[in-house]
Amino acid sequence: MSTFQIGLWAIGAAVVLAVWAYNRWTTRRHLPKRSRPEAAVPTAEEARDPRPASDERQEPTLGEVGVSAVPGATVAEPGLGVPAARTAGLTPALDALVPLALEQVVSGDAVLAALPGTRRVGSKPFSVEGLNATGGDWESPRPGQRYSALQAGVQLANRTGPLNEIEFSEFVVKVQAFADTLAASPDCPEMMQEVNRARELDQFAGMHDAQLTFSVRARRAAWSPGYLTQHASELGFVAGALPGRMVLPAATPGDAPVLVLRYETQVALADDPEQIALREFFLTLDVPHVAREERPFVRMREAAQALAQTMEGLVTDAAGQALGADQMDQIGAELEVLYDALQARGLPAGSPLTRRLFS
């Protein structure tokens, strides 16, 4: 074989090797980025005690750059094994109320036995409270207690709309049946008065409701679910109750999560999710459900930007438009106006009453 032929063989081999290397590099580049083997997503229980298990230096998290990530309970993610959500009692501000006069003090056991089988009227929650004969406070009926008066209520409005005439009539029928069992006398309000109150409250709620969502989209290589959850857990997110969901807990146990991170449920349920290419996830803030003191929008903005930076992503709105600093500032200013309006109405964001209205 001549020197010329040997040279051609060498060039051909080099070309083949270069093509193979390029294809391998391209394939690896487009594979989903995977999490480190040692990484683990904290549970809500572990998040309550975030102290490191050793004295090794810990990498900075979002909480160390001005955004706290305090462990706590979530109401939007039941099943985390955390305390139940705080609830607001019956109030004229949010409920149509029916006082029930009693001929004599009744036991909590009797009241519980007389309650209707369903605690809803149409799409609205139905509740009964008793005036504790010993403590003198209105409360949900409890076994072993005695009550000198009762009141029933139905919520005037929620995110399904206002209480209507049909629902109010159903409410009156349900209250009357409950009262007859206990030999109580109900004093029902006038229907149209309560329906009109419901419409006004629903109009206010509709004008001051906000559920803000940011999308983070991959610029280059896709991610595996484990890669995403690994980076999110470093910012204080914990596993949610549903597949494909993580939450940033609030400071107070029982409060709604500050933020919810979600991606495709089918991806999370795949036989081998680490082989699935994930190109987008979402951060959501349910504004009326999160206290202003939690600085929820600031934390949402910084979390989105931190994840986009470390994962090579782009922060966009729900329509896919990139969000810059100016747009973020404008959104923040509009949310401050909304917080002020809720506060002025006596419905501060994150309070039990507000969360009940915007449910």
Tab-separated table of C-alpha atoms in Angstrom, residues 184-330:
chain	number	residue	atom	x	y	z
A	184	ALA	CA	-85.550	24.855	67.342
A	185	SER	CA	-87.107	27.952	65.775
A	186	PRO	CA	-85.224	29.368	62.744
A	187	ASP	CA	-85.403	33.048	61.837
A	188	CYS	CA	-84.624	33.097	58.107
A	189	PRO	CA	-83.655	36.350	56.366
A	190	GLU	CA	-85.435	37.633	53.250
A	191	MET	CA	-84.219	35.815	50.163
A	192	MET	CA	-83.603	38.705	47.758
A	193	GLN	CA	-81.735	40.670	50.417
A	194	GLU	CA	-79.224	37.830	50.790
A	195	VAL	CA	-79.023	37.142	47.049
A	196	ASN	CA	-78.249	40.810	46.398
A	197	ARG	CA	-75.566	40.751	49.096
A	198	ALA	CA	-74.113	37.671	47.438
A	199	ARG	CA	-73.982	39.381	44.042
A	200	GLU	CA	-72.225	42.450	45.454
A	201	LEU	CA	-69.660	40.310	47.257
A	202	ASP	CA	-69.101	38.208	44.147
A	203	GLN	CA	-68.575	41.337	42.054
A	204	PHE	CA	-65.935	42.588	44.484
A	205	ALA	CA	-64.228	39.198	44.560
A	206	GLY	CA	-64.201	38.954	40.774
A	207	MET	CA	-62.498	42.345	40.477
A	208	HIS	CA	-59.849	41.507	43.088
A	209	ASP	CA	-59.017	37.882	42.351
A	210	ALA	CA	-55.607	37.050	40.907
A	211	GLN	CA	-53.779	33.795	40.224
A	212	LEU	CA	-50.407	34.673	38.761
A	213	THR	CA	-48.401	32.133	36.750
A	214	PHE	CA	-44.854	32.328	35.379
A	215	SER	CA	-43.449	29.772	32.971
A	216	VAL	CA	-39.786	28.778	32.860
A	217	ARG	CA	-38.803	27.289	29.489
A	218	ALA	CA	-35.607	25.499	28.549
A	219	ARG	CA	-33.323	27.527	26.293
A	220	ARG	CA	-31.171	24.576	25.207
A	221	ALA	CA	-31.145	21.078	26.682
A	222	ALA	CA	-34.300	19.764	28.314
A	223	TRP	CA	-34.414	18.679	31.958
A	224	SER	CA	-35.380	15.487	33.699
A	225	PRO	CA	-37.941	15.807	36.537
A	226	GLY	CA	-35.208	14.909	39.027
A	227	TYR	CA	-33.003	17.729	37.742
A	228	LEU	CA	-35.856	20.208	38.232
A	229	THR	CA	-36.838	18.993	41.701
A	230	GLN	CA	-33.211	18.995	42.785
A	231	HIS	CA	-32.793	22.682	41.917
A	232	ALA	CA	-36.214	23.615	43.324
A	233	SER	CA	-35.509	21.870	46.644
A	234	GLU	CA	-32.359	23.960	47.015
A	235	LEU	CA	-34.642	27.022	47.032
A	236	GLY	CA	-36.913	25.654	49.765
A	237	PHE	CA	-39.564	23.818	47.730
A	238	VAL	CA	-40.848	20.537	49.124
A	239	ALA	CA	-42.728	17.658	47.525
A	240	GLY	CA	-46.436	18.258	47.068
A	241	ALA	CA	-49.261	15.792	47.531
A	242	LEU	CA	-49.825	15.382	43.789
A	243	PRO	CA	-47.378	14.045	41.191
A	244	GLY	CA	-45.618	16.795	39.311
A	245	ARG	CA	-46.082	19.359	42.057
A	246	MET	CA	-43.879	21.045	44.653
A	247	VAL	CA	-44.729	23.828	47.106
A	248	LEU	CA	-42.883	26.588	48.903
A	249	PRO	CA	-44.364	26.412	52.421
A	250	ALA	CA	-45.656	29.429	54.324
A	251	ALA	CA	-44.247	30.538	57.658
A	252	THR	CA	-47.390	29.580	59.604
A	253	PRO	CA	-48.493	25.919	59.718
A	254	GLY	CA	-51.924	25.570	58.123
A	255	ASP	CA	-51.510	28.498	55.742
A	256	ALA	CA	-51.576	28.090	51.984
A	257	PRO	CA	-48.214	27.579	50.290
A	258	VAL	CA	-46.492	30.741	49.136
A	259	LEU	CA	-45.832	29.272	45.689
A	260	VAL	CA	-46.728	26.139	43.765
A	261	LEU	CA	-44.337	24.651	41.197
A	262	ARG	CA	-45.888	22.220	38.746
A	263	TYR	CA	-45.027	20.288	35.628
A	264	GLU	CA	-46.777	17.606	33.583
A	265	THR	CA	-48.362	14.932	35.746
A	266	GLN	CA	-47.786	12.272	33.077
A	267	VAL	CA	-44.069	13.001	33.185
A	268	ALA	CA	-44.007	12.499	36.953
A	269	LEU	CA	-45.925	9.213	36.605
A	270	ALA	CA	-43.735	7.778	33.834
A	271	ASP	CA	-42.084	4.400	34.464
A	272	ASP	CA	-38.662	6.025	34.163
A	273	PRO	CA	-39.186	9.790	34.501
A	274	GLU	CA	-35.451	10.443	34.336
A	275	GLN	CA	-35.572	9.500	30.644
A	276	ILE	CA	-38.340	12.003	29.895
A	277	ALA	CA	-37.476	15.386	28.383
A	278	LEU	CA	-39.087	18.230	30.325
A	279	ARG	CA	-38.902	21.615	28.615
A	280	GLU	CA	-41.213	23.760	30.738
A	281	PHE	CA	-42.553	24.156	34.260
A	282	PHE	CA	-44.785	26.683	35.994
A	283	LEU	CA	-44.700	28.772	39.160
A	284	THR	CA	-48.088	29.893	40.466
A	285	LEU	CA	-49.075	32.418	43.143
A	286	ASP	CA	-52.694	32.392	44.351
A	287	VAL	CA	-52.635	36.027	45.486
A	288	PRO	CA	-55.647	36.203	47.880
A	289	HIS	CA	-54.481	33.041	49.658
A	290	VAL	CA	-51.000	34.256	50.645
A	291	ALA	CA	-50.346	36.884	53.299
A	292	ARG	CA	-48.704	40.078	52.124
A	293	GLU	CA	-46.105	39.696	54.870
A	294	GLU	CA	-44.761	36.608	53.082
A	295	ARG	CA	-43.537	38.864	50.231
A	296	PRO	CA	-44.974	36.326	47.790
A	297	PHE	CA	-44.388	38.176	44.516
A	298	VAL	CA	-40.819	39.083	45.415
A	299	ARG	CA	-40.136	35.450	46.224
A	300	MET	CA	-41.877	34.274	43.073
A	301	ARG	CA	-39.824	36.634	40.943
A	302	GLU	CA	-36.533	35.677	42.541
A	303	ALA	CA	-37.321	31.957	42.492
A	304	ALA	CA	-38.181	32.078	38.779
A	305	GLN	CA	-35.043	34.029	37.952
A	306	ALA	CA	-32.821	31.788	40.093
A	307	LEU	CA	-34.174	28.605	38.508
A	308	ALA	CA	-33.934	30.062	35.008
A	309	GLN	CA	-30.324	31.048	35.589
A	310	THR	CA	-29.118	27.765	37.056
A	311	MET	CA	-31.101	25.586	34.638
A	312	GLU	CA	-30.527	27.646	31.480
A	313	GLY	CA	-34.153	28.638	31.105
A	314	LEU	CA	-36.228	31.685	30.164
A	315	VAL	CA	-38.955	33.254	32.348
A	316	THR	CA	-42.137	33.990	30.385
A	317	ASP	CA	-45.769	34.786	31.040
A	318	ALA	CA	-48.564	32.319	30.345
A	319	ALA	CA	-48.618	33.402	26.690
A	320	GLY	CA	-44.928	32.627	26.232
A	321	GLN	CA	-43.735	36.242	26.186
A	322	ALA	CA	-40.399	36.827	27.922
A	323	LEU	CA	-40.698	38.808	31.153
A	324	GLY	CA	-38.110	41.503	31.757
A	325	ALA	CA	-37.477	43.719	34.766
A	326	ASP	CA	-39.938	46.406	33.620
A	327	GLN	CA	-42.797	43.950	33.232
A	328	MET	CA	-41.994	42.398	36.606
A	329	ASP	CA	-42.010	45.824	38.269
A	330	GLN	CA	-45.393	46.638	36.744
